[in-house]
mmCIF file of C-alpha atoms and ligand atoms in Angstrom:
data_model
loop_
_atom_site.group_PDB
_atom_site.id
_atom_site.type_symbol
_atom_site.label_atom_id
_atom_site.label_comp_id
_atom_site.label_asym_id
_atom_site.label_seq_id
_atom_site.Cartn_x
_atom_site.Cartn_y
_atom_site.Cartn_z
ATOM 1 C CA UNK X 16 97.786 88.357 96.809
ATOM 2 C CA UNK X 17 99.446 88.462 100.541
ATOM 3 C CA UNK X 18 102.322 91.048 100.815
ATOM 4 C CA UNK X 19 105.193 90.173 102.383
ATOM 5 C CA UNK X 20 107.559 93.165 103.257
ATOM 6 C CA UNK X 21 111.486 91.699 103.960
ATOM 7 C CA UNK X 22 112.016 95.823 104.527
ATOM 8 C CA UNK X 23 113.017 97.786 107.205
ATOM 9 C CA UNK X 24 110.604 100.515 106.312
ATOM 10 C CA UNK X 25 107.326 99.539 104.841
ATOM 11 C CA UNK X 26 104.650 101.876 105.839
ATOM 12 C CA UNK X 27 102.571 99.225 107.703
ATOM 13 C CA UNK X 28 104.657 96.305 108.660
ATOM 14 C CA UNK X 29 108.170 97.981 108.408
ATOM 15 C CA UNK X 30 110.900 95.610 110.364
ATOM 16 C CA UNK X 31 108.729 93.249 111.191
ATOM 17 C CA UNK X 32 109.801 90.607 108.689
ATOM 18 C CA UNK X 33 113.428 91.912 107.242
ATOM 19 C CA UNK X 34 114.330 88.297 109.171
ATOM 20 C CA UNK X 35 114.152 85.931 106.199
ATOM 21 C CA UNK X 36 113.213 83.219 108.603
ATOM 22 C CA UNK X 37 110.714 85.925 109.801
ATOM 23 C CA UNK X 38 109.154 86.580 106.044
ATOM 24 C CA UNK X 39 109.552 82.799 104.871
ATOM 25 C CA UNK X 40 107.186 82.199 107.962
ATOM 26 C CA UNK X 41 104.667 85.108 107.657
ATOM 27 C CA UNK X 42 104.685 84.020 103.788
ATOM 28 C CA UNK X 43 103.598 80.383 105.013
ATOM 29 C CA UNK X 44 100.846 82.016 106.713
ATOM 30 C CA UNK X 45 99.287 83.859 104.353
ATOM 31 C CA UNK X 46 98.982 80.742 102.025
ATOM 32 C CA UNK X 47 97.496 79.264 104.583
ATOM 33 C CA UNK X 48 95.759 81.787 105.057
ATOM 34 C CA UNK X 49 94.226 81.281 101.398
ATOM 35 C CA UNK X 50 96.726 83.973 99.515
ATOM 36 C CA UNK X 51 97.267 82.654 96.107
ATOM 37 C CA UNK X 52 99.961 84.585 94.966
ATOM 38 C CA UNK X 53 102.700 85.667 97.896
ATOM 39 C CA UNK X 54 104.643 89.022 96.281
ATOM 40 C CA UNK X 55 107.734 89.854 98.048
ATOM 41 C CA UNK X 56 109.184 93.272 98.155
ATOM 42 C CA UNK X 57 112.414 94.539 99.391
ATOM 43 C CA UNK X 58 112.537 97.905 98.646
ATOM 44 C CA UNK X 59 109.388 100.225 100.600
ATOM 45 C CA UNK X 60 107.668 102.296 97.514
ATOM 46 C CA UNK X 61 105.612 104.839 100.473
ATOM 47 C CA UNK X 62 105.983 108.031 99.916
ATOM 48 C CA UNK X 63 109.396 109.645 100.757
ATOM 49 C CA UNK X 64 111.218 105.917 100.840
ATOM 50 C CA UNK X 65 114.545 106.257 100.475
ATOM 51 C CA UNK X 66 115.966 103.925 97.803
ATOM 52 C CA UNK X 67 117.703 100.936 98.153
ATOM 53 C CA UNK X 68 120.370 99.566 96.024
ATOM 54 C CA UNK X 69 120.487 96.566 94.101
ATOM 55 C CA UNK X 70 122.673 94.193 96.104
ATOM 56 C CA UNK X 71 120.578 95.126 99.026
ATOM 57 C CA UNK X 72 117.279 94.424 97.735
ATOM 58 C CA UNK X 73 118.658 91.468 96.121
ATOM 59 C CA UNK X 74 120.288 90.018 100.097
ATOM 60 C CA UNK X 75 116.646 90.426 101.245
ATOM 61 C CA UNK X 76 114.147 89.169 98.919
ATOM 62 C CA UNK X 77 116.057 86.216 97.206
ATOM 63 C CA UNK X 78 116.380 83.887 100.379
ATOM 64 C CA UNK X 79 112.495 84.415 101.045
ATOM 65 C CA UNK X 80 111.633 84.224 97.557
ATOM 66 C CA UNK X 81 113.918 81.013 97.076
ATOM 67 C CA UNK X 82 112.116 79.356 100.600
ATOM 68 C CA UNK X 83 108.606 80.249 99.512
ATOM 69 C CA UNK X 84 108.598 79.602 95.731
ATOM 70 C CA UNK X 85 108.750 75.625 97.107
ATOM 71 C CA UNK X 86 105.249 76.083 98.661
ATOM 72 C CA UNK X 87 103.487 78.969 96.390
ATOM 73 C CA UNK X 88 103.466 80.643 93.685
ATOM 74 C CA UNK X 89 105.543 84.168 94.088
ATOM 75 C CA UNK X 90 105.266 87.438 92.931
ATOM 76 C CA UNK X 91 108.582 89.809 93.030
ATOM 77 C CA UNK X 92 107.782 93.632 93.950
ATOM 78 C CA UNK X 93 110.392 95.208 92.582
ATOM 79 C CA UNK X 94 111.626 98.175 89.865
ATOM 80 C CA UNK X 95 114.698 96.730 88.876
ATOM 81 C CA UNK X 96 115.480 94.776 85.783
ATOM 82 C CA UNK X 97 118.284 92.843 88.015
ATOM 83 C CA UNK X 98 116.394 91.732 91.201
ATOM 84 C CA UNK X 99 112.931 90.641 88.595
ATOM 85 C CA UNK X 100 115.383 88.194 86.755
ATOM 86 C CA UNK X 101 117.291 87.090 90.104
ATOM 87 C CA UNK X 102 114.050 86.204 91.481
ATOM 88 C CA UNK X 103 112.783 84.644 88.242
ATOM 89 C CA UNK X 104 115.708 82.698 88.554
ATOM 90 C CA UNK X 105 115.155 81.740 92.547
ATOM 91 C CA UNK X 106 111.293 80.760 91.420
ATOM 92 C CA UNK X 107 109.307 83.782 91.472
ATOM 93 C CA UNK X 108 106.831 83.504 88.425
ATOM 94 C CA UNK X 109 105.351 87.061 87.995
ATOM 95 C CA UNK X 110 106.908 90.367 88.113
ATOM 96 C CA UNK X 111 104.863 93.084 90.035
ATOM 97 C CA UNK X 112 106.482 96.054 88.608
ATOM 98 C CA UNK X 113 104.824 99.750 89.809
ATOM 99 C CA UNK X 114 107.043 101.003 86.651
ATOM 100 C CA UNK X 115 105.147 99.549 84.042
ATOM 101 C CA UNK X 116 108.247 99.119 82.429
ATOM 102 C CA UNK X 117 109.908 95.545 82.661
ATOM 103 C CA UNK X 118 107.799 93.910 80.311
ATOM 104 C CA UNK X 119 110.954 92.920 78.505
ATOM 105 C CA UNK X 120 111.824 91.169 81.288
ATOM 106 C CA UNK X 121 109.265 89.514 81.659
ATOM 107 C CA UNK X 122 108.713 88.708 77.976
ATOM 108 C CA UNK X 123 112.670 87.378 77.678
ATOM 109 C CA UNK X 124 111.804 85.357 80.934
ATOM 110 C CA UNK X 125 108.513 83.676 80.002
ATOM 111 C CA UNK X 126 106.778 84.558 83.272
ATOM 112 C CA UNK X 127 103.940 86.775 83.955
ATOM 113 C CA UNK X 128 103.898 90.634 84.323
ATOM 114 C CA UNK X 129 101.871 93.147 86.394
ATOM 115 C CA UNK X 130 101.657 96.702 85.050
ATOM 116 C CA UNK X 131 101.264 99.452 87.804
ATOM 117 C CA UNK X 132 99.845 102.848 87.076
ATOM 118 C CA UNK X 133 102.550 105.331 88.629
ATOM 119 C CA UNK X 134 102.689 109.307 88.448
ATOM 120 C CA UNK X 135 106.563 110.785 89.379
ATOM 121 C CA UNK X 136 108.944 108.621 91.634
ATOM 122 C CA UNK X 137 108.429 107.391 95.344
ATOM 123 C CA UNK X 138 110.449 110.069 96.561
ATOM 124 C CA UNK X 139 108.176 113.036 94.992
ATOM 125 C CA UNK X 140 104.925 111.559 93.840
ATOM 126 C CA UNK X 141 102.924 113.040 96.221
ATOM 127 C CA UNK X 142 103.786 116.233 96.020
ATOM 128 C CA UNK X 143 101.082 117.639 94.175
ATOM 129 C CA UNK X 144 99.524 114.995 91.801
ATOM 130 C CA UNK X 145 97.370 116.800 88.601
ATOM 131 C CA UNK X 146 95.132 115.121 86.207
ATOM 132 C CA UNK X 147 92.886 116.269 83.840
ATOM 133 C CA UNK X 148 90.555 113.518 84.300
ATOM 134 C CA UNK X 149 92.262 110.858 86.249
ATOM 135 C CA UNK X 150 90.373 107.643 85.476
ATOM 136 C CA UNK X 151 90.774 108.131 81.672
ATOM 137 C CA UNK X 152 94.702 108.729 81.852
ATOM 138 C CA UNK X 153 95.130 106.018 84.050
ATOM 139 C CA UNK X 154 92.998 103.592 81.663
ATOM 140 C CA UNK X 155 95.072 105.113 78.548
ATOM 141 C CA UNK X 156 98.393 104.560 80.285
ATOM 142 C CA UNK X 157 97.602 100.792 81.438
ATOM 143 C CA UNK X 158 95.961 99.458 77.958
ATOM 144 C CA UNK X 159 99.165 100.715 76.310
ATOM 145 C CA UNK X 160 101.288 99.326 78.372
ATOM 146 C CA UNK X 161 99.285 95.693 78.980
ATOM 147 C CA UNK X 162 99.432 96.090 74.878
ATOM 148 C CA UNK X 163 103.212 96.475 74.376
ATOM 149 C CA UNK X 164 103.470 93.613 76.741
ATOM 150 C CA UNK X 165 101.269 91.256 74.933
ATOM 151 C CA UNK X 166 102.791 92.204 71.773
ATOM 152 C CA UNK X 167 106.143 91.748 73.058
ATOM 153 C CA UNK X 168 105.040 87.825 73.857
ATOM 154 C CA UNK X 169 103.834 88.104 77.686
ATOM 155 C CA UNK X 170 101.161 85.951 77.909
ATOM 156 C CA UNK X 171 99.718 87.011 81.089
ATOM 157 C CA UNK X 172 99.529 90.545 82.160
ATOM 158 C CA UNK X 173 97.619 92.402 84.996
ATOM 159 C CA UNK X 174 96.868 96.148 85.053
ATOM 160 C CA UNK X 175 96.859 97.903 88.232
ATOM 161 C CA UNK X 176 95.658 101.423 88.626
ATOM 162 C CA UNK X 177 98.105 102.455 91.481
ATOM 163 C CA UNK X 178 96.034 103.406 94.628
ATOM 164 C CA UNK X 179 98.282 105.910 96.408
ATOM 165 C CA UNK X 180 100.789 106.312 93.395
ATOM 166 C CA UNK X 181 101.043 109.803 92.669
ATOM 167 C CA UNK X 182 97.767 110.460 93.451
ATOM 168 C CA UNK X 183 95.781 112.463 96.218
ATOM 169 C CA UNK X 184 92.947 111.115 98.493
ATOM 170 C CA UNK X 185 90.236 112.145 95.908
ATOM 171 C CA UNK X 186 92.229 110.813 92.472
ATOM 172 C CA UNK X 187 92.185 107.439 94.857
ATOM 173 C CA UNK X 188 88.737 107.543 95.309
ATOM 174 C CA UNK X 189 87.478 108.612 92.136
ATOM 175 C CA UNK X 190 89.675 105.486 90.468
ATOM 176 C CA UNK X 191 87.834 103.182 92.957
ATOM 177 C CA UNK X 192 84.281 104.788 92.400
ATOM 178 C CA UNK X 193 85.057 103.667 88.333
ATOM 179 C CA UNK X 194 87.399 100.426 88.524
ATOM 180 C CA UNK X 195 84.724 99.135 86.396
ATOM 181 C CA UNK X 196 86.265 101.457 83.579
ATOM 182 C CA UNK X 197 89.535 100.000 84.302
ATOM 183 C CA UNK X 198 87.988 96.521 84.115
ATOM 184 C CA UNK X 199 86.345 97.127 80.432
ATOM 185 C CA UNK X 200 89.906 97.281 79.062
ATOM 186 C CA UNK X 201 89.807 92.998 79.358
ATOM 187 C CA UNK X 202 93.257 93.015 81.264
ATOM 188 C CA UNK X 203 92.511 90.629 84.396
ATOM 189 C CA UNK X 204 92.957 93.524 87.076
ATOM 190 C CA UNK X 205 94.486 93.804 90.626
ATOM 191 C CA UNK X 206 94.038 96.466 93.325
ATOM 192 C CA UNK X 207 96.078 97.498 96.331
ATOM 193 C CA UNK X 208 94.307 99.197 98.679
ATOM 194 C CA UNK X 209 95.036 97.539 102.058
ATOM 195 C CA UNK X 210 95.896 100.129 105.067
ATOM 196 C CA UNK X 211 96.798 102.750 102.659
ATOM 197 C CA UNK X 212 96.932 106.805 103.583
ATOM 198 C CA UNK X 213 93.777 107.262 101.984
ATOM 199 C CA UNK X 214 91.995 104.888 104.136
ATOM 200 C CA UNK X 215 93.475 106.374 106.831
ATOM 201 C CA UNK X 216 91.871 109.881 106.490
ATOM 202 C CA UNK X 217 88.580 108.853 105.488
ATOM 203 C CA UNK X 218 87.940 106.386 108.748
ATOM 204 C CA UNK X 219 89.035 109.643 111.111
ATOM 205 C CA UNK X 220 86.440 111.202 109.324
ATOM 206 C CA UNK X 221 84.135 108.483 109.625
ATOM 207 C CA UNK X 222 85.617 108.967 113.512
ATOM 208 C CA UNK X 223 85.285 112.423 113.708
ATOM 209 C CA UNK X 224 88.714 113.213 114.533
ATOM 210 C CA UNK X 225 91.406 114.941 112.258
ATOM 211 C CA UNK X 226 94.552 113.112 110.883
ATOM 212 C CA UNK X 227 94.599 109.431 110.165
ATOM 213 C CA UNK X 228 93.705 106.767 111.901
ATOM 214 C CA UNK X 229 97.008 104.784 112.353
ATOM 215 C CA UNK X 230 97.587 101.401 109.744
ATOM 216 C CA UNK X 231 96.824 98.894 112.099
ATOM 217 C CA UNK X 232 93.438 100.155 112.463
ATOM 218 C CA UNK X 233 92.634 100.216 108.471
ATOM 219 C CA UNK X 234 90.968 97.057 108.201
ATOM 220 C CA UNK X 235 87.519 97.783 107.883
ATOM 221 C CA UNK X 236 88.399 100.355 105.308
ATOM 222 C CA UNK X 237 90.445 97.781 103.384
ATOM 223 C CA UNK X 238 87.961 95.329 103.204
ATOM 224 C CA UNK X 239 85.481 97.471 102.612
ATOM 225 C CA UNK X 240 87.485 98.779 99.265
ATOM 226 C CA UNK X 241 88.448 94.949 98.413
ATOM 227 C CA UNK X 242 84.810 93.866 98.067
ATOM 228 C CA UNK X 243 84.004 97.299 95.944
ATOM 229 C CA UNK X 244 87.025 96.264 93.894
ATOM 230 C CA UNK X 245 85.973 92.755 93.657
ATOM 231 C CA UNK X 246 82.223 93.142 93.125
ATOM 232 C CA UNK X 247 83.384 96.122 90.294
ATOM 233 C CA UNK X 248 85.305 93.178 88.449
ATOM 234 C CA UNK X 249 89.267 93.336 89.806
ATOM 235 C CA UNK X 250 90.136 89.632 89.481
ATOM 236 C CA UNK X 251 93.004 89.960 92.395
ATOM 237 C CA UNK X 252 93.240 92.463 95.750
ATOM 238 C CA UNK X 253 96.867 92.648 97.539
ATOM 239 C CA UNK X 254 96.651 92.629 101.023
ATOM 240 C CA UNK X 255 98.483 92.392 104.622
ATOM 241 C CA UNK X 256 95.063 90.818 106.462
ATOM 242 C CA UNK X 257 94.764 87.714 103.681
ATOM 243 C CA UNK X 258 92.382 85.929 106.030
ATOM 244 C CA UNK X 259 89.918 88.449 106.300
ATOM 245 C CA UNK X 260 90.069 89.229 102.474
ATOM 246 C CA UNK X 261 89.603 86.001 101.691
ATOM 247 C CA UNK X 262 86.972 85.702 103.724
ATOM 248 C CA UNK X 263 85.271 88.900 102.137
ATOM 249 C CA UNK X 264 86.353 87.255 98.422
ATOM 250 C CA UNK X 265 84.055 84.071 99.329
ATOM 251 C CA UNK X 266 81.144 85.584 100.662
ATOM 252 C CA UNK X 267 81.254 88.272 97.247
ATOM 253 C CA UNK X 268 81.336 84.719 95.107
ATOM 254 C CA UNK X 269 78.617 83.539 96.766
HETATM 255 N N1 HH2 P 326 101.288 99.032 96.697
HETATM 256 C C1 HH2 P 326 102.440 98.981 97.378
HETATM 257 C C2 HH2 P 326 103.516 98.242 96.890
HETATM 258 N N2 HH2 P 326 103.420 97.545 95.734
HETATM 259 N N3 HH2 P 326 102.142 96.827 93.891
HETATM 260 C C3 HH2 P 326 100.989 96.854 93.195
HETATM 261 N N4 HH2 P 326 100.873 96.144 92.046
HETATM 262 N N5 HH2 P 326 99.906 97.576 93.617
HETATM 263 C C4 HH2 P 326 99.948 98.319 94.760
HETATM 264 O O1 HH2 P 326 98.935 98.982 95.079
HETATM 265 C C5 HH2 P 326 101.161 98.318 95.532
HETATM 266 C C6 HH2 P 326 102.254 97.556 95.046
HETATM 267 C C7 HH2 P 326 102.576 99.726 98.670
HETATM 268 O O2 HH2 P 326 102.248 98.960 99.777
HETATM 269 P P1 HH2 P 326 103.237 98.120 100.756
HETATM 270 O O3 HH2 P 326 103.999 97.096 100.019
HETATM 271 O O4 HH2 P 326 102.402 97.605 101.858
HETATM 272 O O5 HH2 P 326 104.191 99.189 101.399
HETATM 273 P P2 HH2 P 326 105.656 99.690 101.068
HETATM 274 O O6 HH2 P 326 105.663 100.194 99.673
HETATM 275 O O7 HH2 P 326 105.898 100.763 102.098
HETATM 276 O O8 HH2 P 326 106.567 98.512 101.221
#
C-alpha cells in the first residue's frame, strides 16, 4: 500500500503533494512502483495534528482520489463518515479508517474496510499510553471489530494493530515482536510502520546519538520492520518508499 499525503502537515512528506497534480503524479509512481493499493489521506493523524474539517479534507483528497481511481485501486484514509462515502463515490474501493468505526459505511457501500487499532485521539494519544498487556487488548479490540464488520455484511476486512497509535516506543515494539498473534485471528492483516517515531529513536541508538534520526533517514528501519511483518504473516505493509518494499516483499516470497 503506497501513501499518498494531499496534506500540508504529514509527519514525513508534509506539503509536498497538497498539489493534486502533485499527488495524482506521486500516486502514478508508486503503482509503478509496484503499490497495489494507493490510500490517500487528507487529514495528518501524527501526534498533535490539528484537525481538519470536512469540506477541507474533502477539496483535497477527492480530485486525487477521482484521477487515480482510473489507474489503481484506492484506499481513502480518513475518520469521517462523509469524506469515506465521497470518495466511495469518486472510486475509492476500501476505507482505511484508524477509528475502527465506519464499518457501516462500508457495509451500506459494498466496498472493503480496514480496522485500525487506536488508543485516545491524534491530538492526545501519546500522552501517556497504558496497557495491561498490550498485544492481547489490541488482538481483543481488532477481532471484535473485524467481527461486527463481517456480521454487518463487509466482505473484506483488514485489521491493523496501529504502530504509533496511542502507544509508546516499547507497546510498538512489543506488537511487532508478536504480529504473529495478531495474524492467528484469520483477518488478512496490514502494518504501518514506514518512517515512524519509533524507528526514529531506535536507529540513533543503533547510531549512538540521542533523539531521532530525522524521517528521511528511516528507511532501513522501515524495511527492516516490513519484512518482520511480512515474514510474521501481515498480508499488506503501507509505505512512502514502495519500491524498496516491494523489493523486500519479493525477495521474502522467494
Ligand atoms: N499510519 C498513518 C496514517 N494512517 N493507516 C493505517 N491503517 N495504518 C497506519 O499505521 C497508519 C494509517 C500515519 O502515517 P502518515 O500517513 O505517513 O502520516 P500522517 O498521519 O502525518 O499523515
Amino acid at each position: 500500500m503506497g501513501i499518498v499525503n494531499v496534506t500540508p502537515d504529514s509527519f514525513s512528506d508534509g506539503g509536498l503533494f497538497l498539489d493534486p497534480a502533485a499527488a495524482v503524479a506521486h500516486g502514478l509512481d508508486l503503482l509503478a512502483e509496484g503499490a497495489s493499493v494507493l490510500d490517500v489521506g487528507g487529514e495528518s493523524t501524527r501526534p498533535g495534528a490539528t484537525p481538519v474539517t470536512v469540506d477541507e479534507e474533502l477539496r483535497r483528497v477527492l480530485p486525487v482520489v477521482e484521477a487515480l481511481a482510473e489507474h489503481g485501486r484506492v484506499s481513502i484514509d480518513t475518520r469521517k463518515p462523509e469524506v469515506a462515502r465521497a470518495a466511495v463515490a469518486a472510486g475509492a474501493t476500501l476505507i482505511n479508517d484508524i477509528t475502527a468505526e465506519l464499518w457501516p459505511v462500508a457495509a451500506e457501500l459494498g466496498v472493503g474496510w480496514i480496522a485500525m487499532h487506536m488508543r485516545g485521539e491524534p491530538g492526545t494519544m501519546q500522552e501517556s499510553p497504558r496497557y495491561d498487556d498490550v498485544v492481547a487488548e489490541v488482538c481483543a479490540f481488532l477481532d471484535e471489530r473485524a467481527g461486527l464488520a463481517r456480521d454487518a455484511g463487509v466482505r473484506e476486512v483488514w485489521v491493523d494493530p496501529g504502530i504509533g497509535f496511542g502507544k509508546s516506543s516499547e507497546h510498538n515494539i512489543e506488537l511487532l515482536a508478536q504480529l504473529d498473534r495478531v495474524v492467528e485471528l484469520g483477518w488478512p492483516v496490514l502494518v504501518g510502520t514506514s518512517r515512524k517515531m519509533t524507528l526514529g529513536r531506535l536507529l540513533a541508538a543503533s547510531d549512538g546519538v540521542e533523539g531521532v534520526v530525522p524521517p528521511d533517514d528511516r528507511l532501513a528501519g522501515s524495511i527492516a520492520t516490513e519484512v518482520w511483518a511480512m515474514h510474521l504473516g501481515a498480508s499488506m505493509v503501507r509505505a512512502h518508499d514502495v519500491r524498496a518494499a516491494v523489493q523486500a516483499a519479493k525477495v521474502v516470497a522467494a
